[in-house]
Short mmCIF file of C-alpha atoms and ligand atoms in Angstrom, two decimals:
data_model
loop_
_atom_site.label_atom_id
_atom_site.label_comp_id
_atom_site.label_asym_id
_atom_site.label_seq_id
_atom_site.Cartn_x
_atom_site.Cartn_y
_atom_site.Cartn_z
CA MET A 1 -26.52 6.32 -14.35
CA ASN A 2 -27.13 9.18 -16.75
CA THR A 3 -28.33 7.64 -19.89
CA GLU A 4 -27.59 10.04 -23.36
CA ASN A 5 -30.59 9.92 -26.53
CA PRO A 6 -27.58 10.03 -29.40
CA SER A 7 -29.87 11.52 -31.77
CA SER A 8 -29.40 14.84 -29.57
CA THR A 9 -25.85 15.24 -29.85
CA ALA A 10 -25.43 14.11 -33.10
CA GLY A 11 -24.56 17.16 -34.46
CA CYS A 12 -21.28 16.93 -33.40
CA ALA A 13 -21.17 13.69 -36.00
CA ARG A 14 -19.47 15.04 -39.59
CA LEU A 15 -21.56 14.64 -42.58
CA ALA A 16 -20.37 11.83 -44.03
CA ALA A 17 -21.75 10.05 -41.09
CA LEU A 18 -25.19 11.01 -41.47
CA THR A 19 -26.71 8.78 -43.72
CA LEU A 20 -25.83 6.15 -41.23
CA LEU A 21 -26.98 7.58 -37.70
CA LEU A 22 -30.31 7.70 -39.52
CA ALA A 23 -30.42 3.94 -39.63
CA LEU A 24 -29.59 4.14 -35.53
CA PRO A 25 -32.81 3.95 -34.20
CA ALA A 26 -34.13 0.44 -34.57
CA VAL A 27 -30.12 -0.47 -33.60
CA VAL A 28 -30.32 1.55 -30.03
CA SER A 29 -33.55 0.39 -29.20
CA ALA A 30 -32.63 -3.42 -29.20
CA ALA A 31 -28.75 -2.33 -27.59
CA THR A 32 -30.04 -0.23 -24.82
CA ASP A 33 -32.09 -3.77 -23.29
CA SER A 34 -29.34 -4.21 -21.21
CA PRO A 35 -29.70 -5.17 -16.94
CA GLU A 36 -29.08 -2.31 -15.93
CA ASP A 37 -33.20 -0.90 -18.34
CA SER A 38 -34.99 -3.90 -16.84
CA PRO A 39 -33.71 -6.08 -14.20
CA GLN A 40 -35.09 -9.43 -13.96
CA ALA A 41 -36.00 -10.79 -10.29
CA THR A 42 -33.97 -13.56 -9.00
CA SER A 43 -35.98 -16.61 -9.05
CA THR A 44 -38.20 -16.98 -6.25
CA SER A 45 -37.30 -20.69 -6.04
CA VAL A 46 -33.66 -19.19 -4.41
CA TYR A 47 -35.41 -18.17 -1.17
CA ALA A 48 -38.62 -19.85 -0.89
CA ASP A 49 -37.83 -21.92 1.52
CA ALA A 50 -36.45 -19.67 3.99
CA ILE A 51 -39.61 -17.50 3.30
CA GLY A 52 -42.10 -20.62 4.38
CA SER A 53 -45.31 -19.13 4.28
CA ALA A 54 -44.59 -15.64 4.45
CA ARG A 55 -45.67 -13.65 1.33
CA PHE A 56 -43.06 -11.54 -0.59
CA GLU A 57 -44.59 -7.88 -2.08
CA ARG A 58 -41.27 -6.69 -3.91
CA SER A 59 -41.20 -2.84 -3.51
CA ALA A 60 -37.71 -1.83 -5.33
CA ILE A 61 -35.52 -4.06 -7.79
CA LYS A 62 -32.45 -2.02 -9.43
CA VAL A 63 -29.04 -3.10 -10.96
CA GLU A 64 -26.08 -1.65 -9.68
CA GLN A 65 -22.65 -2.19 -10.84
CA GLY A 66 -24.07 -5.51 -12.23
CA HIS A 67 -25.32 -6.86 -8.93
CA THR A 68 -29.66 -6.69 -9.16
CA VAL A 69 -30.62 -5.91 -5.78
CA GLU A 70 -34.42 -5.95 -4.80
CA SER A 71 -36.29 -5.84 -1.40
CA GLY A 72 -40.02 -5.22 -0.24
CA ASN A 73 -42.03 -6.68 3.24
CA LEU A 74 -43.04 -10.45 4.18
CA TYR A 75 -46.55 -10.81 5.25
CA THR A 76 -46.84 -13.35 7.76
CA ARG A 77 -50.03 -15.48 8.01
CA ASP A 78 -50.56 -14.36 11.51
CA GLY A 79 -50.17 -10.60 10.08
CA GLU A 80 -46.90 -9.75 11.45
CA THR A 81 -44.63 -7.51 8.92
CA GLY A 82 -41.01 -8.44 8.20
CA SER A 83 -38.58 -7.30 4.89
CA LEU A 84 -36.95 -9.66 2.68
CA VAL A 85 -33.58 -8.03 0.73
CA VAL A 86 -32.04 -10.01 -1.93
CA VAL A 87 -28.68 -9.45 -3.96
CA ARG A 88 -27.70 -11.14 -6.70
CA SER A 89 -23.91 -10.95 -8.30
CA PRO A 90 -22.90 -11.23 -11.48
CA ASP A 91 -21.91 -14.34 -11.41
CA GLY A 92 -25.42 -15.83 -10.15
CA ALA A 93 -24.53 -16.27 -6.71
CA VAL A 94 -27.19 -15.16 -4.25
CA ILE A 95 -27.28 -13.34 -0.47
CA ALA A 96 -30.38 -12.48 0.84
CA ARG A 97 -31.67 -11.38 4.36
CA ILE A 98 -34.49 -12.80 6.19
CA ASP A 99 -36.53 -10.50 8.19
CA GLU A 100 -39.73 -11.87 9.79
CA PRO A 101 -40.85 -13.23 13.14
CA GLY A 102 -39.49 -16.36 14.23
CA LYS A 103 -36.85 -16.29 10.59
CA ARG A 104 -33.85 -13.59 10.70
CA GLY A 105 -31.23 -14.32 9.57
CA LEU A 106 -28.99 -14.39 6.36
CA LEU A 107 -29.10 -16.77 4.02
CA ARG A 108 -26.36 -17.40 1.33
CA VAL A 109 -26.39 -19.28 -2.38
CA ASP A 110 -23.52 -20.06 -4.31
CA ALA A 111 -23.20 -19.40 -7.70
CA GLN A 112 -23.66 -23.41 -7.46
CA GLY A 113 -26.71 -23.20 -6.20
CA LEU A 114 -25.24 -24.16 -2.90
CA ALA A 115 -27.07 -23.01 0.23
CA SER A 116 -26.30 -22.08 4.04
CA PHE A 117 -28.47 -19.81 6.32
CA THR A 118 -26.57 -17.75 9.68
CA PRO A 119 -29.50 -17.22 12.00
CA ALA A 120 -29.11 -13.16 13.19
CA SER A 121 -27.58 -13.54 16.85
CA THR A 122 -29.32 -12.61 19.61
CA ASN A 123 -27.68 -9.58 22.00
CA ASP A 124 -28.85 -9.65 25.58
CA SER A 125 -26.29 -6.38 26.46
CA ARG A 126 -28.62 -4.09 27.38
CA GLU A 127 -25.31 -1.85 27.57
CA SER A 128 -26.15 1.33 25.29
CA ASP A 129 -24.91 1.67 21.96
CA ALA A 130 -25.75 5.35 21.00
CA VAL A 131 -22.49 7.83 22.04
CA GLU A 132 -23.51 11.36 22.17
CA THR A 133 -22.09 14.43 20.45
CA GLN A 134 -22.53 17.73 20.70
CA GLU A 135 -22.88 17.98 16.69
CA PRO A 136 -25.59 19.80 16.18
CA MET A 137 -29.23 17.94 14.92
CA GLY A 138 -30.70 19.16 11.74
CA ARG A 139 -34.46 21.36 12.91
CA ASP A 140 -34.24 22.05 9.18
CA VAL A 141 -38.06 22.38 7.87
CA THR A 142 -37.54 24.23 4.90
CA ILE A 143 -36.41 21.05 2.66
CA SER A 144 -36.81 21.22 -1.10
CA GLY A 145 -38.49 18.45 -2.73
CA GLU A 146 -35.02 17.16 -4.90
CA HIS A 147 -34.51 13.67 -4.45
CA ARG A 148 -31.03 13.73 -2.74
CA TYR A 149 -28.74 10.78 -1.62
CA ILE A 150 -26.49 9.99 1.39
CA ASP A 151 -23.36 9.24 0.17
CA LEU A 152 -22.05 5.92 2.16
CA LEU A 153 -18.58 4.70 2.59
CA MET A 154 -18.44 0.87 4.03
CA ALA A 155 -15.25 -0.68 5.73
CA PHE A 156 -14.43 -4.32 6.61
CA SER A 157 -11.61 -5.13 8.53
CA ASP A 158 -9.76 -8.79 7.04
CA TYR A 159 -11.12 -10.54 9.84
CA ALA A 160 -14.43 -9.45 10.11
CA LEU A 161 -14.66 -10.20 6.47
CA SER A 162 -13.60 -13.77 6.71
CA LYS A 163 -15.69 -14.33 9.45
CA MET A 164 -19.12 -12.95 7.71
CA SER A 165 -17.69 -15.35 4.40
CA VAL A 166 -19.73 -12.95 2.20
CA ASP A 167 -19.21 -11.06 -1.11
CA PRO A 168 -18.30 -7.58 0.51
CA LEU A 169 -19.87 -5.73 -2.63
CA ALA A 170 -22.71 -8.04 -2.65
CA PHE A 171 -23.20 -7.62 1.40
CA ALA A 172 -22.50 -3.83 1.07
CA PHE A 173 -25.56 -3.25 -1.43
CA LEU A 174 -27.94 -5.66 0.64
CA GLN A 175 -26.91 -3.39 3.44
CA VAL A 176 -28.10 -0.14 1.74
CA GLU A 177 -30.73 -1.33 0.30
CA GLU A 178 -32.22 -2.34 3.71
CA LEU A 179 -31.69 1.02 5.59
CA ASN A 180 -33.63 2.48 2.16
CA LEU A 181 -36.69 -0.22 2.38
CA ARG A 182 -36.94 0.90 5.93
CA LEU A 183 -37.25 4.43 4.85
CA ARG A 184 -39.67 4.01 2.05
CA ASN A 185 -41.95 2.05 4.88
CA SER A 186 -42.01 4.71 6.51
CA LEU A 187 -42.47 7.54 3.73
CA VAL A 188 -39.24 8.89 4.38
CA THR A 189 -39.36 9.88 0.51
CA ASN A 190 -36.77 13.25 -0.02
CA VAL A 191 -33.80 11.29 0.52
CA SER A 192 -31.85 7.82 0.16
CA LEU A 193 -28.83 5.43 1.07
CA ARG A 194 -26.17 5.18 -2.01
CA LEU A 195 -23.25 3.04 -1.51
CA ALA A 196 -20.62 5.19 -2.57
CA ALA A 197 -17.36 3.29 -1.48
CA VAL A 198 -16.27 -0.18 0.04
CA ASN A 199 -13.18 -0.47 1.64
CA ILE A 200 -10.65 -2.78 3.20
CA PHE A 201 -8.43 -2.68 6.09
CA ASP A 202 -6.74 -4.71 7.95
CA VAL A 203 -7.16 -2.84 11.18
CA PRO A 204 -7.89 -4.80 15.05
CA TYR A 205 -10.65 -2.36 16.07
CA ASP A 206 -14.30 -3.99 17.31
CA THR A 207 -17.50 -2.17 18.69
CA SER A 208 -16.01 -0.21 22.03
CA ILE A 209 -16.27 3.43 22.08
CA GLN A 210 -12.44 3.20 21.49
CA GLY A 211 -13.13 1.05 18.18
CA LEU A 212 -15.62 4.11 16.58
CA ALA A 213 -13.42 6.23 16.98
CA SER A 214 -10.38 4.22 15.92
CA TRP A 215 -12.55 3.41 12.71
CA GLN A 216 -13.71 7.04 12.45
CA GLY A 217 -10.22 8.82 12.69
CA LEU A 218 -8.89 6.00 9.92
CA LEU A 219 -11.29 6.66 7.24
CA SER A 220 -11.17 10.10 7.46
CA PRO A 221 -8.86 10.53 4.56
CA TYR A 222 -10.81 8.07 2.67
CA ARG A 223 -14.23 9.99 3.24
CA SER A 224 -12.22 13.11 1.87
CA LEU A 225 -11.11 11.47 -0.91
CA TYR A 226 -14.16 10.12 -1.73
CA LYS A 227 -16.36 13.05 -0.71
CA THR A 228 -18.74 10.33 1.15
CA ASP A 229 -20.77 11.67 3.38
CA LEU A 230 -21.58 8.43 6.05
CA ASN A 231 -19.44 5.81 7.58
CA ALA A 232 -19.69 2.65 8.33
CA ALA A 233 -17.52 -0.29 9.55
CA TYR A 234 -17.46 -4.01 10.18
CA GLY A 235 -14.81 -5.19 12.58
CA GLY A 236 -14.43 -7.08 15.38
CA TRP A 237 -16.99 -8.33 18.53
CA GLU A 238 -15.61 -8.89 21.65
CA GLY A 239 -18.70 -8.48 23.86
CA GLY A 240 -21.07 -6.27 24.61
CA THR A 241 -22.88 -4.19 22.43
CA ALA A 242 -23.11 -5.27 18.63
CA GLY A 243 -23.07 -2.32 17.06
CA ARG A 244 -22.18 1.21 17.68
CA GLY A 245 -22.91 4.38 16.31
CA TYR A 246 -22.28 8.72 17.36
CA GLN A 247 -25.63 10.51 18.11
CA PRO A 248 -25.81 12.55 16.11
CA GLY A 249 -23.18 12.00 13.75
CA TYR A 250 -21.65 10.11 10.68
CA SER A 251 -19.76 7.17 12.13
CA SER A 252 -21.09 3.45 13.14
CA VAL A 253 -19.09 0.30 13.77
CA LEU A 254 -20.92 -3.43 13.42
CA GLY A 255 -19.49 -6.53 14.84
CA TRP A 256 -19.41 -9.06 12.33
CA THR A 257 -21.54 -11.20 13.87
CA THR A 258 -24.44 -8.64 13.02
CA SER A 259 -24.30 -9.93 9.26
CA GLY A 260 -27.25 -11.84 10.02
CA SER A 261 -29.68 -8.87 11.84
CA ASP A 262 -30.42 -5.65 10.81
CA THR A 263 -28.75 -3.72 13.07
CA PHE A 264 -26.72 -1.55 11.12
CA GLY A 265 -30.45 0.50 10.18
CA HIS A 266 -30.31 0.42 13.91
CA GLU A 267 -26.93 2.64 14.36
CA LEU A 268 -27.85 4.78 11.13
CA ALA A 269 -31.10 5.95 13.16
CA HIS A 270 -28.70 6.91 15.79
CA ASN A 271 -26.24 9.18 13.36
CA ALA A 272 -29.41 10.42 12.39
CA GLY A 273 -29.90 11.68 15.89
CA GLY A 274 -32.55 9.15 16.80
CA LYS A 275 -32.39 7.65 20.70
CA HIS A 276 -34.26 4.41 22.00
CA CYS A 277 -37.37 3.70 22.70
CA TRP A 278 -37.67 3.29 26.08
CA ASP A 279 -35.89 6.74 26.47
CA GLN A 280 -38.61 8.68 24.93
CA ASP A 281 -38.64 11.71 27.72
CA GLY A 282 -42.36 13.75 26.30
CA ARG A 283 -40.38 16.75 24.91
CA ASP A 284 -38.37 15.45 22.06
CA TYR A 285 -39.98 13.79 19.52
CA ASN A 286 -36.22 11.97 18.17
CA PHE A 287 -37.11 8.62 19.54
CA GLY A 288 -37.90 5.16 18.56
CA HIS A 289 -41.38 3.60 19.01
CA ASP A 290 -42.86 0.24 20.70
CA ASN A 291 -46.46 -0.03 20.47
CA GLY A 292 -46.86 -3.23 22.77
CA LYS A 293 -46.96 -5.33 19.22
CA THR A 294 -44.71 -3.39 17.05
CA LYS A 295 -41.53 -2.62 17.33
CA THR A 296 -39.82 0.10 15.26
CA SER A 297 -35.65 0.10 14.60
CA LEU A 298 -34.59 1.89 17.70
CA CYS A 299 -35.65 -0.36 20.04
CA TYR A 300 -33.93 -3.69 21.30
CA GLY A 301 -35.38 -7.06 20.39
CA ASN A 302 -37.26 -7.82 17.57
CA ARG A 303 -37.52 -4.74 15.57
CA ALA A 304 -40.58 -4.47 12.15
CA PRO A 305 -38.57 -2.86 8.58
CA TYR A 306 -40.04 0.75 10.04
CA PHE A 307 -38.76 4.24 11.98
CA SER A 308 -41.30 5.28 13.99
CA ASN A 309 -43.53 7.70 12.10
CA PRO A 310 -47.04 8.37 13.61
CA ALA A 311 -48.45 8.54 10.72
CA VAL A 312 -48.02 4.50 9.55
CA ARG A 313 -50.17 1.64 11.41
CA ASP A 314 -48.41 -2.08 11.77
CA ALA A 315 -50.94 -4.72 10.44
CA HIS A 316 -52.69 -4.37 14.21
CA GLY A 317 -53.46 -1.23 13.11
CA LEU A 318 -51.97 0.06 16.05
CA PRO A 319 -49.32 3.77 14.61
CA LEU A 320 -45.97 3.13 14.46
CA GLY A 321 -45.16 6.45 16.54
CA ASN A 322 -46.30 9.56 18.44
CA ALA A 323 -45.85 13.02 16.91
CA GLN A 324 -44.70 14.72 20.88
CA THR A 325 -42.52 11.77 20.96
CA ALA A 326 -41.57 9.20 18.21
CA ASP A 327 -41.32 10.26 14.94
CA MET A 328 -38.28 9.37 13.14
CA THR A 329 -39.05 10.21 10.14
CA ARG A 330 -39.58 14.01 10.86
CA VAL A 331 -36.03 13.63 11.99
CA TRP A 332 -34.58 11.73 9.09
CA ARG A 333 -36.19 14.75 6.93
CA GLU A 334 -34.98 17.65 9.53
CA ASN A 335 -31.75 15.45 9.42
CA THR A 336 -31.16 15.44 5.45
CA ALA A 337 -29.55 18.60 4.78
CA ARG A 338 -27.02 17.62 7.29
CA LEU A 339 -26.83 13.92 6.37
CA THR A 340 -26.20 14.57 2.67
CA GLY A 341 -24.55 17.82 3.06
CA TYR A 342 -20.89 16.42 4.82
CA ASN A 343 -19.58 16.33 1.09
CA PRO A 344 -20.58 17.29 -2.50
CA GLU A 345 -20.55 14.15 -4.46
CA LEU A 346 -17.78 13.27 -6.52
CA ALA A 347 -19.35 14.28 -10.30
CA GLY A 348 -19.58 11.62 -13.04
CA LEU A 349 -19.97 7.30 -13.04
CA ARG A 350 -18.93 5.78 -10.14
CA MET A 351 -17.20 2.37 -10.68
CA LEU A 352 -16.04 0.23 -7.27
CA VAL A 353 -13.20 -2.33 -7.98
CA LEU A 354 -12.97 -4.49 -4.94
CA SER A 355 -10.90 -7.60 -4.72
CA GLY A 356 -12.54 -8.15 -0.51
CA ASN A 357 -10.16 -11.67 0.26
CA GLU A 358 -8.66 -12.10 -3.53
CA ASP A 359 -5.70 -11.33 -5.20
CA GLN A 360 -7.73 -10.76 -8.30
CA VAL A 361 -11.21 -8.65 -9.56
CA ALA A 362 -12.64 -7.56 -12.90
CA THR A 363 -14.98 -5.03 -12.82
CA TYR A 364 -17.22 -3.67 -15.71
CA ILE A 365 -19.17 -0.68 -15.89
CA ARG A 366 -20.91 0.90 -19.42
CA VAL A 367 -19.97 4.40 -20.51
CA PRO A 368 -22.86 5.41 -22.09
CA GLY A 369 -21.70 8.39 -24.62
CA ILE A 370 -18.66 6.98 -26.00
CA GLU A 371 -20.40 4.40 -28.24
CA ARG A 372 -20.52 3.64 -32.35
CA LEU A 373 -19.67 7.54 -34.38
CA TYR A 374 -18.65 9.21 -31.32
CA ARG A 375 -15.50 7.41 -31.13
CA GLY A 376 -14.97 7.52 -27.42
CA GLY A 377 -12.69 6.41 -24.85
CA VAL A 378 -10.99 6.54 -21.80
CA VAL A 379 -8.17 8.24 -20.61
CA ALA A 380 -6.39 9.09 -17.17
CA LEU A 381 -5.99 12.32 -15.74
CA SER A 382 -1.91 12.49 -15.82
CA GLN A 383 0.81 11.18 -17.27
CA SER A 384 1.82 9.17 -14.67
CA VAL A 385 -1.36 7.55 -14.60
CA GLY A 386 -1.57 6.74 -18.07
CA PRO A 387 -2.47 7.93 -21.40
CA ILE A 388 -4.20 11.51 -21.46
CA GLU A 389 -4.85 11.77 -25.08
CA LEU A 390 -7.31 8.96 -27.47
CA ALA A 391 -5.23 7.35 -29.62
CA PRO A 392 -5.60 5.07 -32.80
CA GLY A 393 -6.50 1.43 -32.28
CA THR A 394 -3.57 -0.97 -32.32
CA ASP A 395 -2.42 -4.44 -30.75
CA GLU A 396 -2.63 -3.84 -27.53
CA LYS A 397 -5.38 -5.47 -25.53
CA PHE A 398 -5.48 -3.36 -22.50
CA THR A 399 -3.98 -0.15 -20.99
CA MET A 400 -1.68 -0.97 -17.99
CA LEU A 401 -2.60 1.88 -15.49
CA ASN A 402 -0.48 2.80 -12.49
CA ALA A 403 -2.94 4.00 -9.76
CA LYS A 404 -1.59 5.88 -7.02
CA LEU A 405 -3.57 3.66 -3.86
CA LEU A 406 -2.75 4.12 -0.14
CA ASN A 407 -0.95 1.45 2.12
CA ALA A 408 -1.51 0.44 5.74
CA ALA A 409 0.26 3.62 6.78
CA GLY A 410 -1.13 5.60 4.67
CA SER A 411 1.51 6.38 2.44
CA GLU A 412 0.60 6.93 -1.65
CA VAL A 413 2.22 3.50 -3.49
CA LEU A 414 1.50 2.25 -7.38
CA VAL A 415 -0.50 -0.16 -8.21
CA LYS A 416 -0.84 -0.87 -11.26
CA LEU A 417 -4.25 -1.88 -12.93
CA ARG A 418 -5.47 -2.80 -16.36
CA GLY A 419 -8.01 -0.75 -18.25
CA THR A 420 -9.80 -1.99 -21.09
CA ARG A 421 -12.28 -0.56 -23.34
CA VAL A 422 -14.97 -3.43 -24.15
CA GLU A 423 -17.19 -3.21 -26.25
CA GLU A 424 -20.57 -5.74 -24.65
CA ALA A 425 -22.14 -8.06 -27.02
CA GLN A 426 -21.83 -8.64 -30.70
CA LEU A 427 -18.08 -7.89 -31.40
CA GLY A 428 -17.09 -8.72 -27.80
CA TRP A 429 -13.90 -6.28 -28.70
CA ARG A 430 -11.37 -5.73 -25.90
CA GLU A 431 -8.41 -3.16 -26.61
CA HIS A 432 -6.61 -0.16 -25.10
CA MET A 433 -8.94 1.86 -22.95
CA ASN A 434 -7.83 5.07 -24.57
CA SER A 435 -8.68 3.69 -28.41
CA ASN A 436 -10.38 5.31 -30.35
CA ARG A 437 -11.35 2.76 -32.92
CA TYR A 438 -14.94 3.14 -35.07
CA LEU A 439 -16.16 -0.56 -34.21
CA GLY A 440 -19.10 -0.65 -36.81
CA LEU A 441 -22.69 0.57 -36.84
CA LEU A 442 -24.05 -3.01 -35.59
CA SER A 443 -21.47 -2.40 -32.26
CA SER A 444 -23.30 -2.28 -28.57
CA PRO A 445 -22.54 0.24 -26.01
CA LEU A 446 -19.23 0.26 -24.83
CA GLY A 447 -17.77 0.20 -21.38
CA LEU A 448 -14.61 0.53 -19.15
CA GLU A 449 -13.45 -2.62 -17.41
CA ILE A 450 -10.59 -2.24 -14.30
CA GLN A 451 -8.23 -4.99 -13.77
CA TYR A 452 -6.69 -6.03 -11.13
CA ASP A 453 -4.08 -8.99 -10.70
CA ALA A 454 -1.84 -9.10 -7.91
CA ARG A 455 0.71 -10.94 -11.16
CA ASP A 456 0.93 -7.59 -12.43
CA ASN A 457 2.08 -6.18 -8.69
CA GLU A 458 4.91 -8.65 -8.15
CA ALA A 459 6.96 -5.97 -6.05
CA LEU A 460 4.38 -4.60 -4.09
CA PRO A 461 4.29 -5.74 -0.63
CA VAL A 462 1.77 -8.21 1.25
CA GLY A 463 -1.53 -6.13 2.20
CA TYR A 464 -4.74 -3.78 1.08
CA TYR A 465 -4.42 -1.01 -0.64
CA ASN A 466 -7.63 1.35 -1.16
CA GLY A 467 -8.08 4.76 -3.44
CA LEU A 468 -9.74 6.47 -5.72
CA LEU A 469 -8.63 6.71 -9.49
CA LYS A 470 -9.70 9.94 -11.49
CA LEU A 471 -10.15 8.96 -15.14
CA GLU A 472 -12.50 10.41 -17.73
CA ALA A 473 -14.49 9.19 -21.23
CA ARG A 474 -13.93 11.34 -24.21
CA ARG A 475 -15.10 11.59 -27.54
CA ILE A 476 -12.82 12.49 -30.65
CA ASP A 477 -13.09 15.77 -32.47
CA SER A 478 -15.70 16.84 -28.63
CA ASP A 479 -14.95 18.86 -26.05
CA TRP A 480 -18.03 16.43 -24.45
CA THR A 481 -16.31 14.08 -21.25
CA GLN A 482 -17.05 11.91 -18.54
CA PRO A 483 -15.53 11.86 -15.19
CA ILE A 484 -15.08 8.17 -14.04
CA ASN A 485 -14.23 7.54 -10.42
CA VAL A 486 -12.73 4.50 -9.51
CA ILE A 487 -12.93 3.34 -6.09
CA VAL A 488 -10.43 0.40 -5.77
CA SER A 489 -9.57 -1.85 -2.58
CA VAL A 490 -7.11 -4.48 -3.76
CA ARG A 491 -5.45 -7.32 -2.20
CA LYS A 492 -1.57 -8.33 -2.39
CA LYS A 493 -1.06 -12.02 -0.35
ZN1 LIG B 1 -29.19 1.62 19.69
#
């Protein structure tokens, strides 16, 4: 998220406002003390029982879309290494993946504090889960130092979601962070995975080769719409391998049964171009590694949170790779241009509005640059969607938008969403999103709330609707703009 120093753009404010601006700094520093700026870790008591005597060493914490995401390694008394990823939703519910020897699975703690633990399922299938493609592997040795993002579209089937009993957005953040923890552990420093979109479909696809092809075909238009790089889809599991991925490629599928295990990272390593530990051929280095004590992500069985890298050692002092046979860190690096370059990313802010199995949802994001004297608001890009100009504040408490989303047949339909300009803290003021009302010097940051309610859409047929709503933040008397990409996935029951 971009944050701007208001004083750097104060030149557009009119003279009458200058004396007020001088008083701003103190107010700004108080108002920017938000969850995004200073994330609060989830209380260790939430997962203390689940991790037992292992020691948690946190290596990352951040807030995304109101979800607090943290991760790090677990170190057991026996000297083994595992991992913990914790995601706390805005309502206080927590999901955590615990991955240590003897304890692997998904912990769910609801907003009332009721906890349940689902152990990772064991999959004894030795069937290969990688589908080889003709796509060329990256052999790019001239990567810039700039950090790049692989934008992920994560999809769920209605069936998978009903079996997994998770908040799909929190779960998607958890999976992405677990992959990023593995990249960090493996010293892959120039690239990370980013959650760009989450969609839900009522489809019967499973983890078969045909299921993988069907998911990739279904997601193709959405991937173009959201400008994402990789697809990962949770669907049915009819036996056989728990997940499957193209190698190399950009799609993977996962059975709903894998929610407690680390299959997602394994399949993405196939997408990067990696092959299994036991297939090492002595000629190439794109394989996982089993050093006899520790297995990396591309092995089967109990895996440690690493991709193969000869420069990294496990808790026993043994290397986790071999420069000639097992160096997935090099593979990630050499394939960064391919993995990040399938589509150019959407410019601007991103907002994920996801109703999951419910038929209503409200999502808020802060929009830096529209607060106070900027007198900014949010407009639609087309009159058929909503108002395209800022307007003085009225009594309207929200703007009714006509979002053009896709139904199950891939046809465009209008879905009504409410757009509200919200003052975050002191005033709590809510009004139509294109209002340019000045709320006073003491107002806190402003943002946009998008609300979906099936009751606003009585004529809409039952089903899931997915798509992109493009909005834009503007300021009064200024040519400043900020695109806002709202990725919508809603259900009409
Ligand atoms: Zn595999």
